[in-house]
Amino acid sequence: MEKRRIGIIGGTRGMGRWFADYLEAKGHPVEVLGKGEEESIPALARRSDVVVVSVPIHVTIDIIRKTGPHMAEDALLMDLTSLKAEPVREMLGSSRSEVIGLHPLFGPGVSSIQGENICICAARGNRWLPWLKGILLHDGATLVETTPERHDEMMAYVQVLTHLGTIVAGMVLRGSGIDRAELLRFSTPAFRTVAATMEKIFQGNPRLYGDIITLNNKTGSIVDGFRNNLSRVGDFIDRQDAEGLARLIKGGGAFSC
């Protein structure tokens, strides 16, 4: 397999570090830049066959603008962010290179991509897509080829709605004043699973979740739906109408998985 010179901006931790290790294990020489090394971006872009932008969502556009103009026409510019429409649009506008938006739907804790979902938004060119797909498919990933707009719409339901509910529940618990250890004494397995997710959000990287929720242009409709349905449930609770709530849960068009 031909070796490709790969640069990863944001490759010192998180998903950037995961992909740096992954591609290095395949024999590709990988150069990483971390926070505070932005002045090295132009040189990295010029000497790399592939540049991957893997930085926090709120600085992604700025980093793409510093990278794109220095990419060769036959190179590949790619990003790993959780939103795709704006990053892909900026990569297309700031570079002459081929462009692919990539979103791995897993975190850096996985040891293998076997069976994991990865969204691919092929935006420009046809040289690099077969190379990228070949690597990922060889290792058993499930590839979802889509548009940036459709990706962001689906992430509003998959990520925004999920995290929104968890954050609101966590704020309710935090506001209750009940000690965490006391809660866990009364906990069920389901609660412990939810509590672990809350801890990951509240104690891990809150800005990541803030970006995912507030920067997706589909979030407004998700929040409206959340409020409306919470109000509907609240009406049944106010009336102590358990049968009515059960009918609502079971009713036509109910979600099933």
PDB file of C-alpha atoms in Angstrom:
ATOM      1  CA  MET A   1       0.000   0.000   0.000  1.00  0.00           C
ATOM      2  CA  GLU A   2       1.351   3.411  -0.971  1.00  0.00           C
ATOM      3  CA  LYS A   3       2.257   5.551   2.009  1.00  0.00           C
ATOM      4  CA  ARG A   4       0.543   8.923   2.295  1.00  0.00           C
ATOM      5  CA  ARG A   5       1.907  11.910   4.171  1.00  0.00           C
ATOM      6  CA  ILE A   6      -0.821  12.831   6.612  1.00  0.00           C
ATOM      7  CA  GLY A   7      -1.110  15.942   8.763  1.00  0.00           C
ATOM      8  CA  ILE A   8      -3.600  16.100  11.612  1.00  0.00           C
ATOM      9  CA  ILE A   9      -4.401  19.471  13.125  1.00  0.00           C
ATOM     10  CA  GLY A  10      -5.612  18.736  16.630  1.00  0.00           C
ATOM     11  CA  GLY A  11      -3.937  15.343  16.647  1.00  0.00           C
ATOM     12  CA  THR A  12      -2.564  15.461  20.170  1.00  0.00           C
ATOM     13  CA  ARG A  13      -5.716  14.191  21.876  1.00  0.00           C
ATOM     14  CA  GLY A  14      -9.283  12.992  21.379  1.00  0.00           C
ATOM     15  CA  MET A  15     -10.402  11.808  17.959  1.00  0.00           C
ATOM     16  CA  GLY A  16      -7.442  13.488  16.284  1.00  0.00           C
ATOM     17  CA  ARG A  17      -5.050  11.413  18.372  1.00  0.00           C
ATOM     18  CA  TRP A  18      -7.140   8.302  17.712  1.00  0.00           C
ATOM     19  CA  PHE A  19      -6.899   8.785  13.943  1.00  0.00           C
ATOM     20  CA  ALA A  20      -3.198   9.622  14.148  1.00  0.00           C
ATOM     21  CA  ASP A  21      -2.557   6.299  15.904  1.00  0.00           C
ATOM     22  CA  TYR A  22      -4.894   4.470  13.522  1.00  0.00           C
ATOM     23  CA  LEU A  23      -3.218   5.763  10.382  1.00  0.00           C
ATOM     24  CA  GLU A  24       0.296   5.371  11.778  1.00  0.00           C
ATOM     25  CA  ALA A  25      -0.480   1.733  12.507  1.00  0.00           C
ATOM     26  CA  LYS A  26      -1.204   1.351   8.795  1.00  0.00           C
ATOM     27  CA  GLY A  27       2.263   2.611   7.951  1.00  0.00           C
ATOM     28  CA  HIS A  28       1.429   6.170   6.931  1.00  0.00           C
ATOM     29  CA  PRO A  29       3.767   8.899   8.234  1.00  0.00           C
ATOM     30  CA  VAL A  30       1.625  11.183  10.388  1.00  0.00           C
ATOM     31  CA  GLU A  31       2.512  14.669  11.618  1.00  0.00           C
ATOM     32  CA  VAL A  32       0.346  16.267  14.286  1.00  0.00           C
ATOM     33  CA  LEU A  33      -0.140  19.825  15.411  1.00  0.00           C
ATOM     34  CA  GLY A  34      -1.629  20.750  18.749  1.00  0.00           C
ATOM     35  CA  LYS A  35      -3.085  23.838  20.355  1.00  0.00           C
ATOM     36  CA  GLY A  36      -0.891  26.901  19.945  1.00  0.00           C
ATOM     37  CA  GLU A  37       0.864  25.633  16.823  1.00  0.00           C
ATOM     38  CA  GLU A  38      -1.301  27.446  14.284  1.00  0.00           C
ATOM     39  CA  GLU A  39       1.716  29.190  12.773  1.00  0.00           C
ATOM     40  CA  SER A  40       2.876  25.788  11.488  1.00  0.00           C
ATOM     41  CA  ILE A  41      -0.371  25.074   9.610  1.00  0.00           C
ATOM     42  CA  PRO A  42       0.644  26.495   6.184  1.00  0.00           C
ATOM     43  CA  ALA A  43       3.837  24.416   6.031  1.00  0.00           C
ATOM     44  CA  LEU A  44       2.008  21.306   7.212  1.00  0.00           C
ATOM     45  CA  ALA A  45      -0.670  21.790   4.556  1.00  0.00           C
ATOM     46  CA  ARG A  46       1.903  22.225   1.769  1.00  0.00           C
ATOM     47  CA  ARG A  47       3.869  19.078   2.594  1.00  0.00           C
ATOM     48  CA  SER A  48       0.931  16.758   3.322  1.00  0.00           C
ATOM     49  CA  ASP A  49      -1.042  14.559   0.941  1.00  0.00           C
ATOM     50  CA  VAL A  50      -3.932  14.539   3.392  1.00  0.00           C
ATOM     51  CA  VAL A  51      -4.759  17.087   6.094  1.00  0.00           C
ATOM     52  CA  VAL A  52      -7.329  16.244   8.762  1.00  0.00           C
ATOM     53  CA  VAL A  53      -8.842  19.039  10.857  1.00  0.00           C
ATOM     54  CA  SER A  54      -9.827  17.686  14.267  1.00  0.00           C
ATOM     55  CA  VAL A  55     -10.278  20.668  16.561  1.00  0.00           C
ATOM     56  CA  PRO A  56     -13.179  21.892  18.742  1.00  0.00           C
ATOM     57  CA  ILE A  57     -16.255  22.765  16.707  1.00  0.00           C
ATOM     58  CA  HIS A  58     -16.174  26.464  17.568  1.00  0.00           C
ATOM     59  CA  VAL A  59     -12.659  26.939  16.117  1.00  0.00           C
ATOM     60  CA  THR A  60     -13.010  24.571  13.142  1.00  0.00           C
ATOM     61  CA  ILE A  61     -13.895  27.258  10.590  1.00  0.00           C
ATOM     62  CA  ASP A  62     -10.948  29.429  11.623  1.00  0.00           C
ATOM     63  CA  ILE A  63      -8.517  26.495  11.309  1.00  0.00           C
ATOM     64  CA  ILE A  64      -9.941  25.515   7.910  1.00  0.00           C
ATOM     65  CA  ARG A  65      -9.426  29.079   6.684  1.00  0.00           C
ATOM     66  CA  LYS A  66      -5.786  28.914   7.785  1.00  0.00           C
ATOM     67  CA  THR A  67      -5.320  25.531   6.096  1.00  0.00           C
ATOM     68  CA  GLY A  68      -7.274  25.492   2.849  1.00  0.00           C
ATOM     69  CA  PRO A  69      -5.336  28.082   0.809  1.00  0.00           C
ATOM     70  CA  HIS A  70      -2.110  26.094   1.254  1.00  0.00           C
ATOM     71  CA  MET A  71      -3.470  22.727   0.095  1.00  0.00           C
ATOM     72  CA  ALA A  72      -2.357  21.339  -3.274  1.00  0.00           C
ATOM     73  CA  GLU A  73      -5.051  20.671  -5.850  1.00  0.00           C
ATOM     74  CA  ASP A  74      -4.365  16.917  -5.806  1.00  0.00           C
ATOM     75  CA  ALA A  75      -4.364  16.698  -1.985  1.00  0.00           C
ATOM     76  CA  LEU A  76      -7.241  15.936   0.394  1.00  0.00           C
ATOM     77  CA  LEU A  77      -8.646  18.258   3.042  1.00  0.00           C
ATOM     78  CA  MET A  78     -10.882  16.523   5.566  1.00  0.00           C
ATOM     79  CA  ASP A  79     -12.479  17.277   8.939  1.00  0.00           C
ATOM     80  CA  LEU A  80     -13.782  15.121  11.801  1.00  0.00           C
ATOM     81  CA  THR A  81     -16.245  17.490  13.458  1.00  0.00           C
ATOM     82  CA  SER A  82     -19.736  16.629  14.670  1.00  0.00           C
ATOM     83  CA  LEU A  83     -21.300  19.162  12.281  1.00  0.00           C
ATOM     84  CA  LYS A  84     -20.754  19.035   8.561  1.00  0.00           C
ATOM     85  CA  ALA A  85     -22.605  21.732   6.580  1.00  0.00           C
ATOM     86  CA  GLU A  86     -20.529  24.758   7.535  1.00  0.00           C
ATOM     87  CA  PRO A  87     -17.108  23.000   7.725  1.00  0.00           C
ATOM     88  CA  VAL A  88     -17.602  21.361   4.317  1.00  0.00           C
ATOM     89  CA  ARG A  89     -18.747  24.645   2.797  1.00  0.00           C
ATOM     90  CA  GLU A  90     -15.676  26.392   4.208  1.00  0.00           C
ATOM     91  CA  MET A  91     -13.288  23.660   3.018  1.00  0.00           C
ATOM     92  CA  LEU A  92     -14.708  23.989  -0.492  1.00  0.00           C
ATOM     93  CA  GLY A  93     -14.450  27.759  -0.422  1.00  0.00           C
ATOM     94  CA  SER A  94     -10.955  28.083   1.023  1.00  0.00           C
ATOM     95  CA  SER A  95      -9.105  25.366  -0.914  1.00  0.00           C
ATOM     96  CA  ARG A  96      -8.516  23.934  -4.393  1.00  0.00           C
ATOM     97  CA  SER A  97      -8.015  20.429  -3.006  1.00  0.00           C
ATOM     98  CA  GLU A  98     -10.370  17.504  -2.841  1.00  0.00           C
ATOM     99  CA  VAL A  99     -12.714  17.743   0.142  1.00  0.00           C
ATOM    100  CA  ILE A 100     -14.384  15.125   2.327  1.00  0.00           C
ATOM    101  CA  GLY A 101     -16.326  15.718   5.526  1.00  0.00           C
ATOM    102  CA  LEU A 102     -15.977  12.794   7.925  1.00  0.00           C
ATOM    103  CA  HIS A 103     -17.811  12.184  11.193  1.00  0.00           C
ATOM    104  CA  PRO A 104     -16.878   9.086  13.184  1.00  0.00           C
ATOM    105  CA  LEU A 105     -19.956   8.221  15.249  1.00  0.00           C
ATOM    106  CA  PHE A 106     -17.899   6.921  18.155  1.00  0.00           C
ATOM    107  CA  GLY A 107     -15.463   8.285  20.701  1.00  0.00           C
ATOM    108  CA  PRO A 108     -11.717   7.842  21.142  1.00  0.00           C
ATOM    109  CA  GLY A 109     -12.265   5.086  23.690  1.00  0.00           C
ATOM    110  CA  VAL A 110     -12.982   2.428  21.057  1.00  0.00           C
ATOM    111  CA  SER A 111     -10.209  -0.019  20.233  1.00  0.00           C
ATOM    112  CA  SER A 112     -11.502  -0.884  16.760  1.00  0.00           C
ATOM    113  CA  ILE A 113     -13.815   0.554  14.113  1.00  0.00           C
ATOM    114  CA  GLN A 114     -15.295  -2.878  13.483  1.00  0.00           C
ATOM    115  CA  GLY A 115     -19.065  -2.343  13.303  1.00  0.00           C
ATOM    116  CA  GLU A 116     -18.845   1.392  14.066  1.00  0.00           C
ATOM    117  CA  ASN A 117     -20.794   3.950  12.004  1.00  0.00           C
ATOM    118  CA  ILE A 118     -18.879   6.643  10.123  1.00  0.00           C
ATOM    119  CA  CYS A 119     -20.558   9.385   8.090  1.00  0.00           C
ATOM    120  CA  ILE A 120     -18.864  10.440   4.858  1.00  0.00           C
ATOM    121  CA  CYS A 121     -19.753  13.625   2.999  1.00  0.00           C
ATOM    122  CA  ALA A 122     -17.815  13.520  -0.271  1.00  0.00           C
ATOM    123  CA  ALA A 123     -17.769  17.108  -1.503  1.00  0.00           C
ATOM    124  CA  ARG A 124     -15.156  17.487  -4.241  1.00  0.00           C
ATOM    125  CA  GLY A 125     -12.953  15.177  -6.289  1.00  0.00           C
ATOM    126  CA  ASN A 126     -12.843  11.439  -6.922  1.00  0.00           C
ATOM    127  CA  ARG A 127      -9.251  10.433  -6.254  1.00  0.00           C
ATOM    128  CA  TRP A 128      -9.263  10.200  -2.476  1.00  0.00           C
ATOM    129  CA  LEU A 129     -12.719   8.818  -1.715  1.00  0.00           C
ATOM    130  CA  PRO A 130     -11.908   5.229  -2.828  1.00  0.00           C
ATOM    131  CA  TRP A 131      -8.687   5.348  -0.773  1.00  0.00           C
ATOM    132  CA  LEU A 132     -10.481   6.477   2.381  1.00  0.00           C
ATOM    133  CA  LYS A 133     -13.425   4.106   1.948  1.00  0.00           C
ATOM    134  CA  GLY A 134     -11.057   1.216   1.265  1.00  0.00           C
ATOM    135  CA  ILE A 135      -9.222   1.726   4.559  1.00  0.00           C
ATOM    136  CA  LEU A 136     -12.386   2.049   6.639  1.00  0.00           C
ATOM    137  CA  LEU A 137     -14.288  -0.793   4.973  1.00  0.00           C
ATOM    138  CA  HIS A 138     -11.278  -3.092   5.279  1.00  0.00           C
ATOM    139  CA  ASP A 139     -11.437  -2.675   9.048  1.00  0.00           C
ATOM    140  CA  GLY A 140     -15.168  -3.323   9.230  1.00  0.00           C
ATOM    141  CA  ALA A 141     -16.637   0.153   9.603  1.00  0.00           C
ATOM    142  CA  THR A 142     -20.194   0.833   8.482  1.00  0.00           C
ATOM    143  CA  LEU A 143     -20.062   3.810   6.130  1.00  0.00           C
ATOM    144  CA  VAL A 144     -22.985   6.208   5.804  1.00  0.00           C
ATOM    145  CA  GLU A 145     -22.597   8.306   2.661  1.00  0.00           C
ATOM    146  CA  THR A 146     -24.712  11.423   2.933  1.00  0.00           C
ATOM    147  CA  THR A 147     -24.863  15.153   2.322  1.00  0.00           C
ATOM    148  CA  PRO A 148     -23.654  17.641   4.941  1.00  0.00           C
ATOM    149  CA  GLU A 149     -27.191  18.995   5.329  1.00  0.00           C
ATOM    150  CA  ARG A 150     -28.757  15.580   5.862  1.00  0.00           C
ATOM    151  CA  HIS A 151     -25.986  14.697   8.307  1.00  0.00           C
ATOM    152  CA  ASP A 152     -26.671  17.754  10.442  1.00  0.00           C
ATOM    153  CA  GLU A 153     -30.410  17.110  10.376  1.00  0.00           C
ATOM    154  CA  MET A 154     -29.912  13.560  11.628  1.00  0.00           C
ATOM    155  CA  MET A 155     -27.397  14.671  14.269  1.00  0.00           C
ATOM    156  CA  ALA A 156     -30.039  17.008  15.638  1.00  0.00           C
ATOM    157  CA  TYR A 157     -32.028  13.919  16.606  1.00  0.00           C
ATOM    158  CA  VAL A 158     -29.158  11.537  17.366  1.00  0.00           C
ATOM    159  CA  GLN A 159     -26.940  13.946  19.320  1.00  0.00           C
ATOM    160  CA  VAL A 160     -28.775  17.171  20.151  1.00  0.00           C
ATOM    161  CA  LEU A 161     -31.952  15.535  21.438  1.00  0.00           C
ATOM    162  CA  THR A 162     -30.009  12.909  23.401  1.00  0.00           C
ATOM    163  CA  HIS A 163     -27.666  15.397  25.054  1.00  0.00           C
ATOM    164  CA  LEU A 164     -30.437  17.928  25.647  1.00  0.00           C
ATOM    165  CA  GLY A 165     -32.442  15.421  27.667  1.00  0.00           C
ATOM    166  CA  THR A 166     -29.397  14.300  29.642  1.00  0.00           C
ATOM    167  CA  ILE A 167     -28.323  17.862  30.441  1.00  0.00           C
ATOM    168  CA  VAL A 168     -31.803  18.887  31.594  1.00  0.00           C
ATOM    169  CA  ALA A 169     -32.063  15.777  33.787  1.00  0.00           C
ATOM    170  CA  GLY A 170     -28.640  16.488  35.244  1.00  0.00           C
ATOM    171  CA  MET A 171     -29.616  20.057  36.063  1.00  0.00           C
ATOM    172  CA  VAL A 172     -32.741  18.810  37.828  1.00  0.00           C
ATOM    173  CA  LEU A 173     -30.628  16.469  39.948  1.00  0.00           C
ATOM    174  CA  ARG A 174     -28.046  19.157  40.641  1.00  0.00           C
ATOM    175  CA  GLY A 175     -30.805  21.543  41.721  1.00  0.00           C
ATOM    176  CA  SER A 176     -32.338  18.956  44.054  1.00  0.00           C
ATOM    177  CA  GLY A 177     -29.456  19.214  46.500  1.00  0.00           C
ATOM    178  CA  ILE A 178     -29.477  15.449  47.029  1.00  0.00           C
ATOM    179  CA  ASP A 179     -26.033  13.980  47.564  1.00  0.00           C
ATOM    180  CA  ARG A 180     -24.819  11.811  44.682  1.00  0.00           C
ATOM    181  CA  ALA A 181     -23.781   8.997  46.999  1.00  0.00           C
ATOM    182  CA  GLU A 182     -27.272   8.966  48.507  1.00  0.00           C
ATOM    183  CA  LEU A 183     -28.840   8.806  45.052  1.00  0.00           C
ATOM    184  CA  LEU A 184     -26.672   5.852  44.133  1.00  0.00           C
ATOM    185  CA  ARG A 185     -27.801   3.990  47.267  1.00  0.00           C
ATOM    186  CA  PHE A 186     -31.303   4.002  45.780  1.00  0.00           C
ATOM    187  CA  SER A 187     -30.255   3.592  42.156  1.00  0.00           C
ATOM    188  CA  THR A 188     -31.460   1.118  39.561  1.00  0.00           C
ATOM    189  CA  PRO A 189     -29.233  -0.173  36.740  1.00  0.00           C
ATOM    190  CA  ALA A 190     -31.020   2.189  34.349  1.00  0.00           C
ATOM    191  CA  PHE A 191     -30.336   5.185  36.591  1.00  0.00           C
ATOM    192  CA  ARG A 192     -26.666   4.254  36.950  1.00  0.00           C
ATOM    193  CA  THR A 193     -26.345   4.169  33.164  1.00  0.00           C
ATOM    194  CA  VAL A 194     -27.921   7.616  32.870  1.00  0.00           C
ATOM    195  CA  ALA A 195     -25.818   8.960  35.761  1.00  0.00           C
ATOM    196  CA  ALA A 196     -22.633   7.797  34.052  1.00  0.00           C
ATOM    197  CA  THR A 197     -23.635   9.694  30.916  1.00  0.00           C
ATOM    198  CA  MET A 198     -24.406  12.798  32.974  1.00  0.00           C
ATOM    199  CA  GLU A 199     -21.001  12.615  34.628  1.00  0.00           C
ATOM    200  CA  LYS A 200     -19.319  12.326  31.222  1.00  0.00           C
ATOM    201  CA  ILE A 201     -21.059  15.499  30.062  1.00  0.00           C
ATOM    202  CA  PHE A 202     -20.839  17.604  33.234  1.00  0.00           C
ATOM    203  CA  GLN A 203     -17.332  16.575  34.295  1.00  0.00           C
ATOM    204  CA  GLY A 204     -15.755  15.852  30.899  1.00  0.00           C
ATOM    205  CA  ASN A 205     -15.823  18.451  28.137  1.00  0.00           C
ATOM    206  CA  PRO A 206     -18.965  20.573  28.565  1.00  0.00           C
ATOM    207  CA  ARG A 207     -17.954  22.915  25.732  1.00  0.00           C
ATOM    208  CA  LEU A 208     -18.120  20.024  23.258  1.00  0.00           C
ATOM    209  CA  TYR A 209     -21.757  19.413  24.137  1.00  0.00           C
ATOM    210  CA  GLY A 210     -22.481  23.127  24.170  1.00  0.00           C
ATOM    211  CA  ASP A 211     -21.161  23.361  20.610  1.00  0.00           C
ATOM    212  CA  ILE A 212     -23.050  20.290  19.414  1.00  0.00           C
ATOM    213  CA  ILE A 213     -26.333  21.671  20.741  1.00  0.00           C
ATOM    214  CA  THR A 214     -26.075  25.381  20.003  1.00  0.00           C
ATOM    215  CA  LEU A 215     -24.271  25.344  16.631  1.00  0.00           C
ATOM    216  CA  ASN A 216     -26.526  22.869  14.817  1.00  0.00           C
ATOM    217  CA  ASN A 217     -28.977  24.945  12.779  1.00  0.00           C
ATOM    218  CA  LYS A 218     -31.669  22.270  13.321  1.00  0.00           C
ATOM    219  CA  THR A 219     -31.565  22.599  17.111  1.00  0.00           C
ATOM    220  CA  GLY A 220     -34.412  25.117  17.277  1.00  0.00           C
ATOM    221  CA  SER A 221     -36.962  22.622  15.978  1.00  0.00           C
ATOM    222  CA  ILE A 222     -35.651  19.979  18.401  1.00  0.00           C
ATOM    223  CA  VAL A 223     -36.033  22.340  21.357  1.00  0.00           C
ATOM    224  CA  ASP A 224     -39.557  23.261  20.243  1.00  0.00           C
ATOM    225  CA  GLY A 225     -40.487  19.587  20.013  1.00  0.00           C
ATOM    226  CA  PHE A 226     -38.935  18.896  23.416  1.00  0.00           C
ATOM    227  CA  ARG A 227     -40.882  21.723  25.059  1.00  0.00           C
ATOM    228  CA  ASN A 228     -44.173  20.820  23.361  1.00  0.00           C
ATOM    229  CA  ASN A 229     -43.994  17.163  24.295  1.00  0.00           C
ATOM    230  CA  LEU A 230     -42.868  17.873  27.848  1.00  0.00           C
ATOM    231  CA  SER A 231     -45.906  20.133  28.163  1.00  0.00           C
ATOM    232  CA  ARG A 232     -48.182  17.360  26.837  1.00  0.00           C
ATOM    233  CA  VAL A 233     -46.792  14.888  29.372  1.00  0.00           C
ATOM    234  CA  GLY A 234     -47.125  17.507  32.100  1.00  0.00           C
ATOM    235  CA  ASP A 235     -50.840  17.890  31.354  1.00  0.00           C
ATOM    236  CA  PHE A 236     -51.434  14.196  32.058  1.00  0.00           C
ATOM    237  CA  ILE A 237     -49.357  14.411  35.230  1.00  0.00           C
ATOM    238  CA  ASP A 238     -51.368  17.411  36.454  1.00  0.00           C
ATOM    239  CA  ARG A 239     -54.567  15.391  35.980  1.00  0.00           C
ATOM    240  CA  GLN A 240     -52.983  12.238  37.469  1.00  0.00           C
ATOM    241  CA  ASP A 241     -54.185  10.538  34.302  1.00  0.00           C
ATOM    242  CA  ALA A 242     -51.994   7.453  34.102  1.00  0.00           C
ATOM    243  CA  GLU A 243     -54.165   5.766  31.490  1.00  0.00           C
ATOM    244  CA  GLY A 244     -54.094   8.843  29.302  1.00  0.00           C
ATOM    245  CA  LEU A 245     -50.298   9.060  29.564  1.00  0.00           C
ATOM    246  CA  ALA A 246     -50.018   5.384  28.711  1.00  0.00           C
ATOM    247  CA  ARG A 247     -52.183   5.943  25.611  1.00  0.00           C
ATOM    248  CA  LEU A 248     -49.955   8.860  24.623  1.00  0.00           C
ATOM    249  CA  ILE A 249     -46.826   6.732  24.965  1.00  0.00           C
ATOM    250  CA  LYS A 250     -48.374   3.875  23.032  1.00  0.00           C
ATOM    251  CA  GLY A 251     -50.234   6.018  20.517  1.00  0.00           C
ATOM    252  CA  GLY A 252     -50.084   6.026  16.759  1.00  0.00           C
ATOM    253  CA  GLY A 253     -46.723   6.834  15.264  1.00  0.00           C
ATOM    254  CA  ALA A 254     -44.903   6.009  18.486  1.00  0.00           C
ATOM    255  CA  PHE A 255     -41.135   5.617  18.161  1.00  0.00           C
ATOM    256  CA  SER A 256     -39.834   2.090  18.303  1.00  0.00           C
ATOM    257  CA  CYS A 257     -36.316   0.807  17.989  1.00  0.00           C
TER     258      CYS A 257
END
